[in-house]
Amino acid sequence: MALFSPPRAQRVTFLVLREMRTPMLVLISTYAFAILGMTLMPGKDGGHMSVFHAFYFVMYTATTTGFGELPQEFSNAQRLWAVVCLFITVVGWLYAVGAIIRLLQNVYFQRTLAEGRFTRAVQRLPRDFFIVCGFGDTGSILTRGLSNAGISAAILEKDDVRIKALQLRDYTVPMPGLCCDATLPQHLLEAGLQSPHCQGLVALTHNEEANLKIAAVARLLNPSVRIIVMSGSEMHEETVATLGRRTHFVDPFKTFAKELGAAICNPYLYLFNEWLARAKGAALDKEITPLPKGHWIICGFGRMGREVHKVMTEYGLSVAVIDEGEPGSEYPMDIFIRGSATAKTLKAGGIERAVGVVAATDDDGRNLSILINARALNPKVFMIVRQNRHQNELAFSAAKADIIMQPSLIAARRVLFMLTAPLLRRFFIDLLESHATHPERITDLIKRLRHVLGAEPPHLFTLKILDEQSPALWGALGGDVEISLGDLLRDPRDRRVSLHTVPLVVRSDDGVTYMPAKSFRLRRNDRVLLCGTEAAHRMLEATVHNEYTLYYLVTGRDKPRAYWMRWLRRGQGKDPHNGWPKSILSNE
Amino acid sequence: MNLEKVVFGFFIVLAFTLNFGFFLGEMDNPQYHQVYELFVVVVVNLIATVLKLGDRTQIGAILLSTSLVADLELISAAIYWTVVVHITESGLTPDVTATIVSLSGGALMANIVSVIMVVSETLMLRR
């Protein structure tokens, strides 16, 4: 049920026609007048021009083509009329063309055209897509990630310049964009919010109020769509939670603080996360340097400073805070120094004995100067720096901080994982929870990934055992055929070898299995999260689409392909199981 | 050893080689082009087409279509041959022969495509 239908091409046609009504009438009447006059003028031999010849003459004269005096030389009376024709028809033409140009320059008309183009582009998207509202730093990083994963997105952005930038990007899949206010329901519908292929909406605009509004409107228009909202305030989080089950909230500062917590207490998990997100310089065989435990100084007590402070005090580190404002009584702290972070306040915060400094203000220049000051006073100090703007990349990489925290990047990564690998978060939670009892799980996993992938960059993908997405596998699992995960992950070129993938999670109808064994029996509707090479992903995609490859992987034999071979085999007994040997059928 | 692949490969390569044999020789000289050879080529090509029926993969579909192209061209050549010899009775003049042989050349191209596809599919699966 659509509450509102997006603009169709008819609307544009209608506008053009309405705008052209007067010019058309002017053209028709001047032509008629000129043609009629031409037929009435006496010619050289006393005869008159026929209507057709007059029509022909006026046609080429009005457009200033001018073939000369056809079909024969004119009399002076006809020449006189030809002058009249020239004036009235050319002026009529100019007027009509001017009206068209005026219409094309009309901002409202251009917007209507753009909306129509965008709507059609969204409708033409071949597969599932997401809606991204806001194409700032976070939005563009997220879109790049989606493009690498081969997923399209419809992008709504208020700033015209950003949309122009979007049109110049080299994405692997179509990414239609529209310059508009995404809080208006009409634009969300144009972006395909009610389309069955819409997999979710992400609100990442700079304005957090707008993000909230977009989420609320989207929830009303499509009760079942996934919604992800980025914001940094607790109040918004509560509001978003009221929007129902499939709504998620991403707070870049909290996310970072959690990662920091992991880096303090569980460095392997932190490394794993960085590697999965393909962070710069992250590799599985990197030497792990856990965050030093001791005295820390946090400069800037804004949203990031508060979150980091919370985490650090939870882990029992001693923390000094330097900030210009009052912290408020709800944050109990050991040392609070009022003022901006300078050499003097850093000394008062105990920089000589500190193991680390967090520069967390919302001004990049200030953060870099804190880093330089702190390094001068204590060269061994561990530096965590917040980078607010993506454009300052070069300055930050030259500063050689130990950890650079970019809220836009962190949020984009987080959202990208939510969209492309929704099972990953559960997996991380499971790893964290089991860490106390089985600390070897994560190290084993990293060893295994290192063994399977070598130096290849990680590629996460989710295999969905559904009819449209893996038809061959779906069909085979419909019978009594038993297919294990290990069988599916064999190499189609040689089944004795496994593909370079590691299954991380399987979600079945009756529960979730972490790090499933090779013997795990697959069923319809399962979702499998795998981490492997891109080549392995392509192989697996081919396998789940090709019944013959699948048959070979499971049985080690080739399935008869052509009719004549099946007819030959028919003599060996009727086969109720679509050609699957009895040895691998389940006894259920 | 896979019986299906053996039979299938045999007929595809046989169709290709016989086709080449018929095509070889002076374009417009009927002495170089035997009617029996054309007959066998048509029959073997049709058998190869039938063997490809039923494969539900992409590559199977493309193989079937190339095979159908070869059939179309060879059967056209055979019909043309019959018409000039028995109906218009103009006989195998050089230009008629050239037309028949060039049609078989087109079929040869389609058969080459078939062979390349079968070989490359086999090479992809190193087993």
XYZ file of C-alpha atoms in Angstrom:
715
model
C 0.000 0.000 0.000
C 1.597 3.258 -1.077
C 0.481 6.409 0.687
C 1.997 8.480 -2.037
C 3.169 7.548 -5.474
C 6.512 8.970 -6.548
C 6.489 11.369 -9.499
C 6.190 9.647 -12.826
C 7.430 10.752 -16.189
C 3.864 11.940 -16.902
C 4.357 14.754 -14.451
C 7.304 16.089 -16.411
C 5.477 15.655 -19.732
C 2.465 17.429 -18.301
C 4.576 20.332 -17.108
C 6.236 20.707 -20.494
C 2.901 20.600 -22.305
C 1.276 23.098 -19.978
C 4.199 25.485 -20.312
C 4.215 25.120 -24.100
C 0.519 25.761 -24.595
C 0.743 29.475 -25.443
C 3.878 29.210 -27.627
C 2.236 26.380 -29.571
C -0.882 28.433 -30.207
C 1.276 31.380 -31.308
C 3.257 29.185 -33.697
C 0.155 27.563 -35.202
C -1.597 30.867 -35.802
C 1.428 32.668 -37.285
C 2.113 29.713 -39.610
C -1.511 29.574 -40.676
C -1.568 33.315 -41.291
C 1.673 33.213 -43.309
C 0.603 30.189 -45.407
C -2.803 31.644 -46.145
C -1.268 34.990 -47.214
C 1.232 33.227 -49.463
C -1.521 31.379 -51.338
C -3.438 34.640 -51.885
C -0.479 36.578 -53.393
C -0.570 36.611 -57.198
C 2.491 34.982 -58.780
C 4.582 36.002 -61.835
C 2.305 34.314 -64.361
C -0.850 35.529 -62.616
C -1.448 32.146 -60.979
C -1.370 31.431 -57.262
C 0.835 29.203 -55.113
C -0.833 25.937 -54.084
C -1.381 25.367 -50.355
C 1.269 22.667 -50.325
C 3.908 24.881 -51.931
C 3.045 27.740 -49.601
C 3.300 25.372 -46.636
C 6.665 24.134 -47.905
C 7.961 27.689 -48.384
C 6.845 28.863 -44.918
C 8.292 25.772 -43.260
C 11.831 26.412 -44.433
C 11.546 30.161 -44.146
C 10.298 30.106 -40.539
C 13.286 28.061 -39.395
C 15.579 30.531 -41.264
C 16.810 27.731 -43.521
C 16.002 29.562 -46.733
C 16.244 27.502 -49.923
C 15.360 30.485 -52.091
C 12.271 31.125 -54.197
C 10.658 27.740 -54.834
C 9.007 26.242 -56.884
C 9.599 29.174 -59.283
C 10.736 32.749 -59.086
C 8.432 34.941 -56.986
C 6.484 37.976 -58.129
C 7.077 41.197 -56.217
C 3.758 40.717 -54.358
C 4.934 37.317 -53.167
C 8.309 38.757 -52.151
C 6.539 41.396 -50.100
C 4.584 38.680 -48.312
C 7.726 36.605 -47.852
C 9.203 39.498 -45.862
C 6.096 39.534 -43.667
C 6.381 35.747 -43.244
C 9.998 36.027 -42.181
C 9.235 38.561 -39.482
C 6.214 36.962 -37.894
C 7.313 33.320 -38.029
C 10.893 33.888 -36.850
C 9.671 35.999 -33.943
C 7.152 33.244 -33.126
C 9.910 30.626 -33.166
C 12.199 32.640 -30.951
C 9.371 33.131 -28.496
C 8.641 29.370 -28.387
C 12.310 28.415 -27.931
C 12.632 31.051 -25.204
C 9.663 29.536 -23.378
C 11.292 26.074 -23.474
C 14.576 27.449 -22.160
C 12.748 29.319 -19.388
C 11.094 26.066 -18.377
C 14.373 24.164 -18.388
C 15.947 26.827 -16.188
C 13.124 26.649 -13.686
C 14.580 25.198 -10.462
C 11.364 23.406 -9.590
C 11.278 21.751 -13.016
C 14.916 20.662 -12.724
C 14.178 19.172 -9.330
C 11.207 17.297 -10.725
C 13.398 15.945 -13.526
C 16.099 14.885 -11.046
C 13.531 13.187 -8.817
C 12.077 11.328 -11.780
C 15.537 10.197 -12.903
C 16.445 9.116 -9.374
C 13.193 7.198 -8.896
C 13.696 5.342 -12.164
C 17.327 4.592 -11.308
C 16.243 3.115 -7.957
C 13.528 1.032 -9.618
C 16.100 -0.293 -12.091
C 18.496 -1.484 -9.360
C 18.932 -5.167 -10.126
C 19.274 -6.593 -6.621
C 18.802 -5.763 -2.973
C 19.892 -2.285 -1.944
C 20.153 -0.006 1.082
C 19.124 3.605 1.541
C 21.853 5.893 2.872
C 20.784 9.326 4.140
C 23.752 11.666 4.366
C 26.839 11.493 2.158
C 29.340 13.179 4.465
C 32.544 11.534 5.709
C 30.726 8.566 7.224
C 28.310 8.174 4.329
C 31.019 8.183 1.693
C 33.195 5.667 3.575
C 30.148 3.418 4.027
C 29.205 3.728 0.351
C 32.740 2.783 -0.675
C 32.509 -0.279 1.567
C 29.135 -1.261 0.083
C 30.554 -0.818 -3.400
C 33.438 -3.159 -2.543
C 30.890 -5.699 -1.323
C 28.917 -5.251 -4.555
C 25.789 -3.858 -2.908
C 23.924 -0.858 -4.321
C 22.622 2.053 -2.298
C 20.187 4.884 -2.933
C 21.712 8.031 -1.479
C 19.859 11.096 -0.171
C 21.983 14.143 0.666
C 21.091 17.745 1.338
C 24.284 19.276 -0.019
C 24.353 19.697 -3.792
C 28.174 19.660 -3.872
C 28.311 16.250 -2.178
C 25.863 14.776 -4.697
C 28.061 16.089 -7.507
C 31.027 14.407 -5.796
C 29.022 11.175 -5.623
C 28.381 11.253 -9.365
C 32.123 11.344 -10.029
C 33.004 8.323 -7.904
C 33.979 5.038 -9.552
C 31.712 2.550 -7.812
C 31.427 -1.054 -8.960
C 27.619 -0.971 -8.761
C 25.064 1.777 -9.475
C 24.647 4.252 -6.590
C 21.849 6.664 -7.525
C 21.865 9.913 -5.534
C 19.384 12.732 -5.024
C 19.929 16.179 -3.553
C 17.015 16.687 -1.162
C 15.884 16.903 2.441
C 15.787 13.249 3.531
C 13.375 13.965 6.382
C 10.548 14.400 3.858
C 8.597 11.148 3.433
C 8.220 11.711 -0.294
C 11.987 11.479 -0.865
C 12.296 8.333 1.241
C 9.648 6.733 -0.966
C 11.477 7.856 -4.092
C 14.556 6.130 -2.679
C 12.564 2.889 -2.672
C 11.720 2.574 1.021
C 8.639 0.493 0.270
C 10.323 -1.637 -2.374
C 10.589 -5.350 -1.515
C 14.302 -5.128 -2.405
C 15.023 -2.444 0.190
C 17.139 -4.156 2.842
C 17.487 -1.266 5.239
C 17.908 2.423 5.822
C 20.892 4.168 7.384
C 20.583 7.706 8.760
C 24.026 9.324 8.946
C 23.414 13.034 8.384
C 25.346 15.615 10.386
C 22.167 16.670 12.087
C 21.217 14.150 14.788
C 17.687 15.501 15.112
C 17.232 14.914 11.399
C 18.519 11.342 11.751
C 15.913 10.690 14.386
C 13.163 12.174 12.261
C 14.220 10.109 9.241
C 14.128 6.963 11.368
C 10.649 7.745 12.701
C 9.244 8.522 9.245
C 10.859 5.418 7.751
C 9.418 3.239 10.511
C 5.921 4.588 9.821
C 6.221 4.043 6.079
C 7.731 0.568 6.323
C 7.129 -1.287 9.615
C 9.474 -4.167 8.766
C 12.541 -2.434 7.320
C 15.860 -2.399 9.193
C 16.838 1.052 10.365
C 20.250 2.162 11.599
C 20.648 5.580 13.174
C 23.919 7.307 13.958
C 23.940 9.664 16.890
C 26.031 10.451 19.917
C 23.443 11.258 22.522
C 21.817 9.035 25.126
C 18.476 10.769 24.773
C 18.299 9.828 21.108
C 19.222 6.270 21.914
C 16.169 5.927 24.113
C 13.944 7.427 21.437
C 15.331 5.103 18.764
C 14.740 2.117 21.036
C 11.009 2.903 20.982
C 10.896 2.494 17.192
C 10.692 -1.263 17.423
C 12.657 -4.393 16.909
C 14.590 -3.868 13.722
C 16.023 -0.513 14.713
C 19.672 -0.161 15.628
C 21.582 2.696 17.126
C 25.220 3.460 16.391
C 27.160 5.787 18.633
C 30.684 6.193 17.241
C 32.112 7.252 20.602
C 30.648 4.313 22.486
C 31.771 1.978 19.732
C 35.285 3.319 19.971
C 35.288 3.139 23.767
C 34.231 -0.526 23.522
C 37.030 -1.197 21.072
C 39.400 0.552 23.424
C 38.149 -1.601 26.265
C 38.848 -4.651 24.119
C 42.304 -3.303 23.340
C 42.999 -2.963 27.087
C 41.703 -6.339 28.275
C 41.606 -8.463 25.132
C 44.160 -7.287 22.587
C 43.621 -10.290 20.301
C 39.973 -9.436 19.805
C 40.950 -5.844 19.060
C 43.472 -7.058 16.490
C 40.901 -9.377 14.918
C 38.403 -6.539 14.622
C 40.961 -4.164 13.094
C 42.004 -6.830 10.600
C 38.424 -7.621 9.592
C 37.768 -3.923 9.038
C 40.911 -3.840 6.867
C 42.337 -1.026 8.947
C 45.619 0.417 7.727
C 48.572 -1.718 8.747
C 46.440 -4.338 10.484
C 47.719 -7.868 9.980
C 47.067 -11.065 11.886
C 50.754 -11.737 12.450
C 51.341 -8.295 13.923
C 53.055 -8.211 17.279
C 50.407 -7.390 19.822
C 51.155 -4.470 22.088
C 48.377 -4.253 24.630
C 47.562 -0.781 25.919
C 49.909 0.038 28.790
C 48.270 -0.107 32.208
C 49.005 2.783 34.528
C 48.214 6.477 34.669
C 46.339 8.026 31.729
C 45.516 11.642 30.858
C 42.370 12.479 28.901
C 42.343 15.920 27.256
C 38.832 17.086 26.407
C 35.814 15.809 28.279
C 33.258 15.804 25.502
C 31.353 12.756 24.310
C 34.435 10.756 23.430
C 36.312 11.804 26.572
C 33.404 10.683 28.766
C 33.090 7.288 27.094
C 36.833 6.640 27.271
C 36.888 7.776 30.902
C 34.068 5.388 31.742
C 35.848 2.451 30.157
C 39.226 3.242 31.686
C 37.860 3.617 35.198
C 35.959 0.329 34.730
C 39.268 -1.365 33.983
C 40.791 0.221 37.073
C 43.249 2.598 35.435
C 44.032 5.895 37.159
C 42.852 8.769 34.987
C 43.408 12.538 35.000
C 41.040 14.731 32.967
C 41.869 18.142 31.509
C 38.936 20.183 30.223
C 37.811 23.792 30.024
C 34.262 23.144 31.246
C 32.794 21.744 34.449
C 32.535 17.946 34.334
C 29.271 17.755 36.282
C 28.794 15.759 39.440
C 27.673 12.512 37.779
C 31.253 11.722 36.745
C 33.322 10.908 39.834
C 36.981 11.359 39.074
C 40.332 11.351 40.802
C 42.033 14.298 39.113
C 40.273 17.078 37.227
C 42.205 20.040 35.880
C 40.284 22.962 34.503
C 41.805 24.655 31.465
C 42.968 23.820 27.996
C 45.625 21.172 27.480
C 48.962 23.007 27.524
C 52.395 22.034 28.833
C 51.415 23.455 32.231
C 48.158 21.556 32.643
C 49.721 18.354 31.255
C 52.423 18.573 33.931
C 49.753 19.104 36.569
C 47.968 16.008 35.225
C 51.116 13.993 35.807
C 52.520 13.652 32.303
C 55.948 12.515 33.598
C 54.499 9.394 35.195
C 51.714 8.852 32.626
C 51.750 5.821 30.302
C 49.264 7.262 27.856
C 47.463 10.394 26.687
C 44.100 10.618 24.928
C 43.600 13.784 22.843
C 39.820 13.813 22.494
C 38.754 17.393 21.750
C 36.551 18.153 18.744
C 39.214 20.318 17.119
C 41.877 18.590 15.024
C 44.476 21.335 15.339
C 44.187 21.270 19.097
C 44.449 17.468 19.218
C 47.644 17.526 17.159
C 49.168 20.211 19.362
C 48.318 18.151 22.479
C 50.140 15.226 20.857
C 53.237 17.330 20.157
C 53.224 18.812 23.691
C 52.809 15.440 25.365
C 55.560 13.847 23.250
C 57.945 16.682 24.162
C 57.303 16.207 27.883
C 57.343 12.405 27.835
C 58.618 10.751 24.612
C 57.559 7.228 25.660
C 53.900 8.069 26.153
C 51.215 6.044 24.300
C 49.107 8.429 22.181
C 45.471 8.045 21.231
C 44.284 10.937 19.036
C 40.817 11.769 17.831
C 40.564 12.844 14.181
C 37.391 14.764 13.435
C 37.757 15.524 9.757
C 38.631 13.096 7.024
C 40.513 15.810 5.095
C 43.192 16.048 7.787
C 44.350 12.495 7.008
C 47.859 13.556 5.941
C 48.623 15.583 9.049
C 47.487 12.742 11.288
C 49.463 10.026 9.523
C 52.558 12.250 9.759
C 52.005 12.671 13.521
C 52.491 8.909 14.057
C 50.042 8.492 16.906
C 49.649 4.947 18.280
C 45.915 4.878 17.689
C 43.990 7.358 15.554
C 40.304 7.420 16.337
C 38.116 8.767 13.554
C 34.443 8.808 14.597
C 33.226 8.868 10.989
C 35.383 5.896 10.035
C 34.424 3.894 13.112
C 30.724 4.496 12.584
C 30.988 3.620 8.900
C 32.792 0.344 9.649
C 30.300 -0.545 12.295
C 27.339 0.126 10.004
C 28.981 -1.736 7.139
C 29.394 -4.839 9.302
C 25.792 -4.518 10.437
C 24.644 -4.448 6.816
C 26.938 -6.979 5.176
C 27.641 -9.339 8.070
C 24.816 -9.041 10.590
C 25.967 -12.161 12.453
C 29.375 -10.704 13.240
C 28.274 -8.728 16.280
C 26.862 -11.819 17.971
C 30.087 -13.600 17.234
C 32.105 -10.870 18.926
C 29.807 -10.854 21.943
C 30.179 -14.627 22.183
C 33.975 -14.368 21.952
C 34.019 -11.691 24.659
C 31.756 -13.658 26.993
C 33.704 -16.879 26.626
C 37.045 -15.132 26.959
C 37.244 -15.594 30.698
C 36.680 -19.370 30.499
C 38.223 -20.189 27.106
C 40.871 -17.593 26.273
C 42.347 -19.934 23.654
C 39.306 -19.611 21.364
C 40.336 -16.299 19.880
C 44.000 -17.231 19.524
C 43.038 -20.516 17.826
C 40.742 -18.634 15.479
C 43.480 -16.170 14.564
C 45.923 -19.042 13.992
C 43.410 -20.762 11.742
C 42.623 -17.624 9.776
C 46.306 -16.939 9.336
C 46.833 -20.478 8.095
C 43.890 -20.391 5.666
C 44.199 -16.854 4.325
C 47.909 -16.186 4.570
C 48.532 -12.564 3.670
C 45.273 -12.133 1.715
C 42.980 -9.371 2.964
C 39.874 -10.702 4.744
C 36.575 -10.825 2.934
C 33.432 -11.343 4.979
C 30.331 -12.713 3.337
C 27.046 -14.218 4.389
C 25.727 -17.282 2.595
C 21.950 -17.410 2.736
C 20.398 -20.782 1.981
C 17.284 -19.407 0.307
C 15.553 -20.308 -2.925
C 16.618 -17.205 -4.880
C 20.113 -16.866 -3.491
C 21.398 -20.415 -3.635
C 18.946 -22.387 -5.800
C 21.045 -25.538 -6.251
C 21.727 -25.922 -2.527
C 18.119 -25.099 -1.658
C 16.887 -27.742 -4.070
C 19.262 -30.417 -2.791
C 18.387 -29.750 0.862
C 14.702 -30.079 0.036
C 15.003 -33.855 -0.243
C 16.557 -36.091 2.383
C 20.053 -35.273 1.203
C 22.566 -34.631 3.956
C 25.005 -31.881 3.116
C 27.579 -30.844 5.663
C 29.328 -27.508 5.833
C 32.643 -29.227 5.132
C 31.267 -30.690 1.877
C 30.014 -27.315 0.719
C 33.363 -25.663 1.395
C 35.343 -28.080 -0.767
C 37.118 -26.728 -3.818
C 35.119 -27.387 -7.035
C 38.392 -27.921 -8.898
C 39.471 -30.710 -6.559
C 37.217 -31.814 -3.735
C 40.079 -33.129 -1.624
C 41.102 -29.522 -1.014
C 39.079 -27.015 0.970
C 38.310 -23.489 -0.168
C 40.192 -20.727 1.631
C 37.374 -19.851 3.987
C 36.674 -20.159 7.680
C 33.016 -20.411 8.731
C 32.445 -18.204 11.777
C 28.732 -18.438 12.581
C 25.706 -20.406 11.410
C 22.259 -19.142 12.268
C 19.591 -21.823 11.865
C 15.909 -21.712 12.651
C 16.601 -23.348 15.998
C 19.640 -21.453 17.205
C 23.097 -20.089 16.538
C 26.314 -22.099 16.256
C 29.661 -20.365 16.640
C 32.684 -21.663 14.745
C 30.715 -24.639 13.346
C 32.585 -27.885 12.703
C 32.995 -29.403 9.235
C 30.372 -32.004 10.095
C 27.724 -29.336 10.739
C 24.604 -30.362 8.838
C 23.133 -27.555 6.739
C 19.409 -26.943 6.461
C 17.180 -24.669 4.464
C 16.973 -21.035 5.656
C 20.376 -21.238 7.352
C 22.646 -18.237 7.223
C 26.366 -18.806 7.321
C 28.883 -16.055 8.015
C 32.243 -16.849 6.443
C 35.584 -15.113 6.335
C 37.790 -15.977 3.390
C 39.338 -14.767 0.178
C 37.321 -13.089 -2.547
C 38.188 -15.907 -4.938
C 36.744 -18.437 -2.479
C 33.573 -16.357 -2.226
C 33.147 -16.454 -6.004
C 33.712 -20.227 -6.063
C 31.149 -20.754 -3.329
C 28.630 -18.543 -5.124
C 29.102 -20.669 -8.246
C 28.711 -23.868 -6.224
C 25.387 -22.926 -4.647
C 24.040 -22.017 -8.081
C 25.229 -25.138 -9.881
C 23.648 -28.480 -9.017
C 26.325 -30.498 -10.841
C 29.207 -28.888 -8.926
C 27.325 -29.384 -5.672
C 26.710 -33.061 -6.509
C 30.398 -33.560 -7.244
C 31.471 -31.856 -4.005
C 29.164 -33.998 -1.884
C 29.550 -37.381 -3.617
C 32.823 -37.161 -5.512
C 31.105 -38.334 -8.683
C 29.670 -36.517 -11.662
C 25.954 -36.244 -12.056
C 24.631 -37.183 -15.508
C 23.912 -33.905 -17.241
C 22.211 -34.651 -20.547
C 18.945 -36.492 -21.209
C 20.566 -39.433 -23.008
C 22.837 -40.179 -20.053
C 19.933 -39.983 -17.623
C 17.990 -42.292 -19.912
C 20.906 -44.769 -19.903
C 21.044 -44.660 -16.097
C 17.295 -45.125 -15.845
C 17.833 -48.852 -16.333
C 19.517 -48.959 -12.932
C 16.284 -48.433 -11.023
C 13.981 -45.477 -10.587
C 15.476 -42.744 -8.482
C 13.164 -40.907 -6.116
C 15.965 -38.709 -4.798
C 16.745 -36.764 -7.954
C 19.941 -38.669 -8.604
C 21.489 -38.521 -5.116
C 23.101 -41.817 -4.056
C 21.489 -43.611 -1.124
C 24.665 -43.523 0.947
C 24.333 -39.843 1.775
C 20.610 -39.764 2.444
C 19.593 -39.205 6.017
C 17.610 -41.865 7.834
C 15.040 -39.454 9.189
C 36.812 -41.756 -16.217
C 33.383 -40.425 -16.871
C 31.424 -42.152 -19.643
C 29.282 -39.097 -20.309
C 32.277 -36.836 -20.804
C 34.012 -39.370 -23.068
C 31.007 -39.756 -25.388
C 30.301 -36.067 -25.386
C 33.899 -35.048 -26.086
C 34.175 -37.677 -28.812
C 31.218 -36.356 -30.777
C 32.128 -32.712 -30.385
C 35.667 -33.234 -31.635
C 34.467 -35.598 -34.391
C 31.994 -33.001 -35.647
C 34.723 -30.376 -35.631
C 37.332 -32.493 -37.452
C 34.948 -33.811 -40.119
C 33.725 -30.295 -40.713
C 37.314 -29.164 -41.158
C 37.924 -31.999 -43.599
C 35.002 -30.958 -45.767
C 36.034 -27.295 -45.647
C 39.649 -28.003 -46.675
C 40.595 -27.527 -50.344
C 39.986 -25.035 -53.142
C 36.915 -22.950 -52.351
C 35.218 -23.161 -55.758
C 36.373 -26.564 -56.973
C 33.790 -29.317 -56.293
C 36.490 -32.009 -56.667
C 37.779 -31.156 -53.206
C 34.399 -31.380 -51.467
C 32.694 -34.754 -51.152
C 28.904 -35.011 -50.805
C 29.316 -37.987 -48.408
C 31.602 -35.933 -46.236
C 28.956 -33.227 -45.933
C 26.343 -35.874 -45.183
C 28.406 -37.343 -42.325
C 29.189 -33.891 -40.953
C 25.479 -33.047 -40.796
C 24.641 -36.326 -39.048
C 27.461 -36.089 -36.483
C 26.585 -32.463 -35.744
C 22.957 -33.375 -35.113
C 24.042 -36.167 -32.754
C 26.307 -33.719 -30.891
C 23.334 -31.359 -30.539
C 21.121 -34.062 -29.083
C 23.849 -35.052 -26.627
C 23.868 -31.498 -25.275
C 20.158 -31.471 -24.476
C 19.274 -31.466 -20.795
C 22.311 -29.747 -19.277
C 20.951 -27.113 -16.911
C 24.115 -25.001 -16.582
C 25.047 -21.734 -18.284
C 27.873 -23.317 -20.243
C 25.553 -26.131 -21.330
C 23.133 -23.562 -22.731
C 25.872 -21.785 -24.698
C 27.207 -25.111 -26.036
C 23.729 -26.013 -27.226
C 23.321 -22.673 -28.992
C 26.669 -22.912 -30.835
C 25.730 -26.413 -31.879
C 22.391 -25.201 -33.235
C 24.223 -22.513 -35.243
C 26.454 -25.161 -36.838
C 23.376 -27.305 -37.652
C 21.621 -24.368 -39.274
C 24.553 -23.562 -41.542
C 25.318 -27.151 -42.511
C 21.691 -27.990 -43.267
C 21.420 -24.812 -45.375
C 24.494 -25.943 -47.316
C 22.997 -29.412 -47.822
C 19.651 -28.005 -49.012
C 21.422 -25.639 -51.404
C 23.435 -28.549 -52.799
C 20.243 -30.572 -53.369
C 18.490 -27.630 -55.067
C 21.258 -26.884 -57.570
C 21.785 -30.535 -58.480
C 18.181 -31.783 -58.637
C 15.797 -28.850 -58.958
C 17.408 -26.007 -60.932
C 19.861 -28.582 -62.407
C 22.514 -25.923 -62.843
C 25.058 -28.249 -61.260
C 28.023 -27.463 -59.022
C 29.349 -24.329 -60.690
C 32.309 -22.605 -58.976
C 30.151 -19.906 -57.344
C 27.665 -22.470 -56.007
C 30.517 -24.551 -54.582
C 32.032 -21.453 -52.974
C 28.729 -20.678 -51.245
C 28.361 -24.239 -49.918
C 31.954 -24.340 -48.665
C 31.706 -20.923 -47.009
C 28.545 -22.048 -45.172
C 30.463 -25.073 -43.906
C 33.246 -22.661 -42.911
C 30.750 -20.784 -40.727
C 29.727 -24.058 -39.093
C 33.422 -24.822 -38.577
C 33.782 -21.573 -36.607
C 30.841 -22.521 -34.358
C 32.398 -25.953 -33.810
C 35.737 -24.357 -32.906
C 33.926 -22.273 -30.269
C 32.313 -25.463 -28.911
C 35.643 -27.271 -28.651
C 37.322 -24.295 -26.972
C 34.514 -24.136 -24.409
C 34.624 -27.851 -23.617
C 38.414 -27.784 -23.261
C 38.429 -24.662 -21.086
C 35.693 -26.028 -18.839
C 37.740 -29.179 -18.366
C 40.896 -27.192 -17.648
C 39.078 -25.136 -15.010
C 38.412 -28.321 -13.059
C 41.829 -29.760 -12.368
C 40.646 -33.171 -11.330
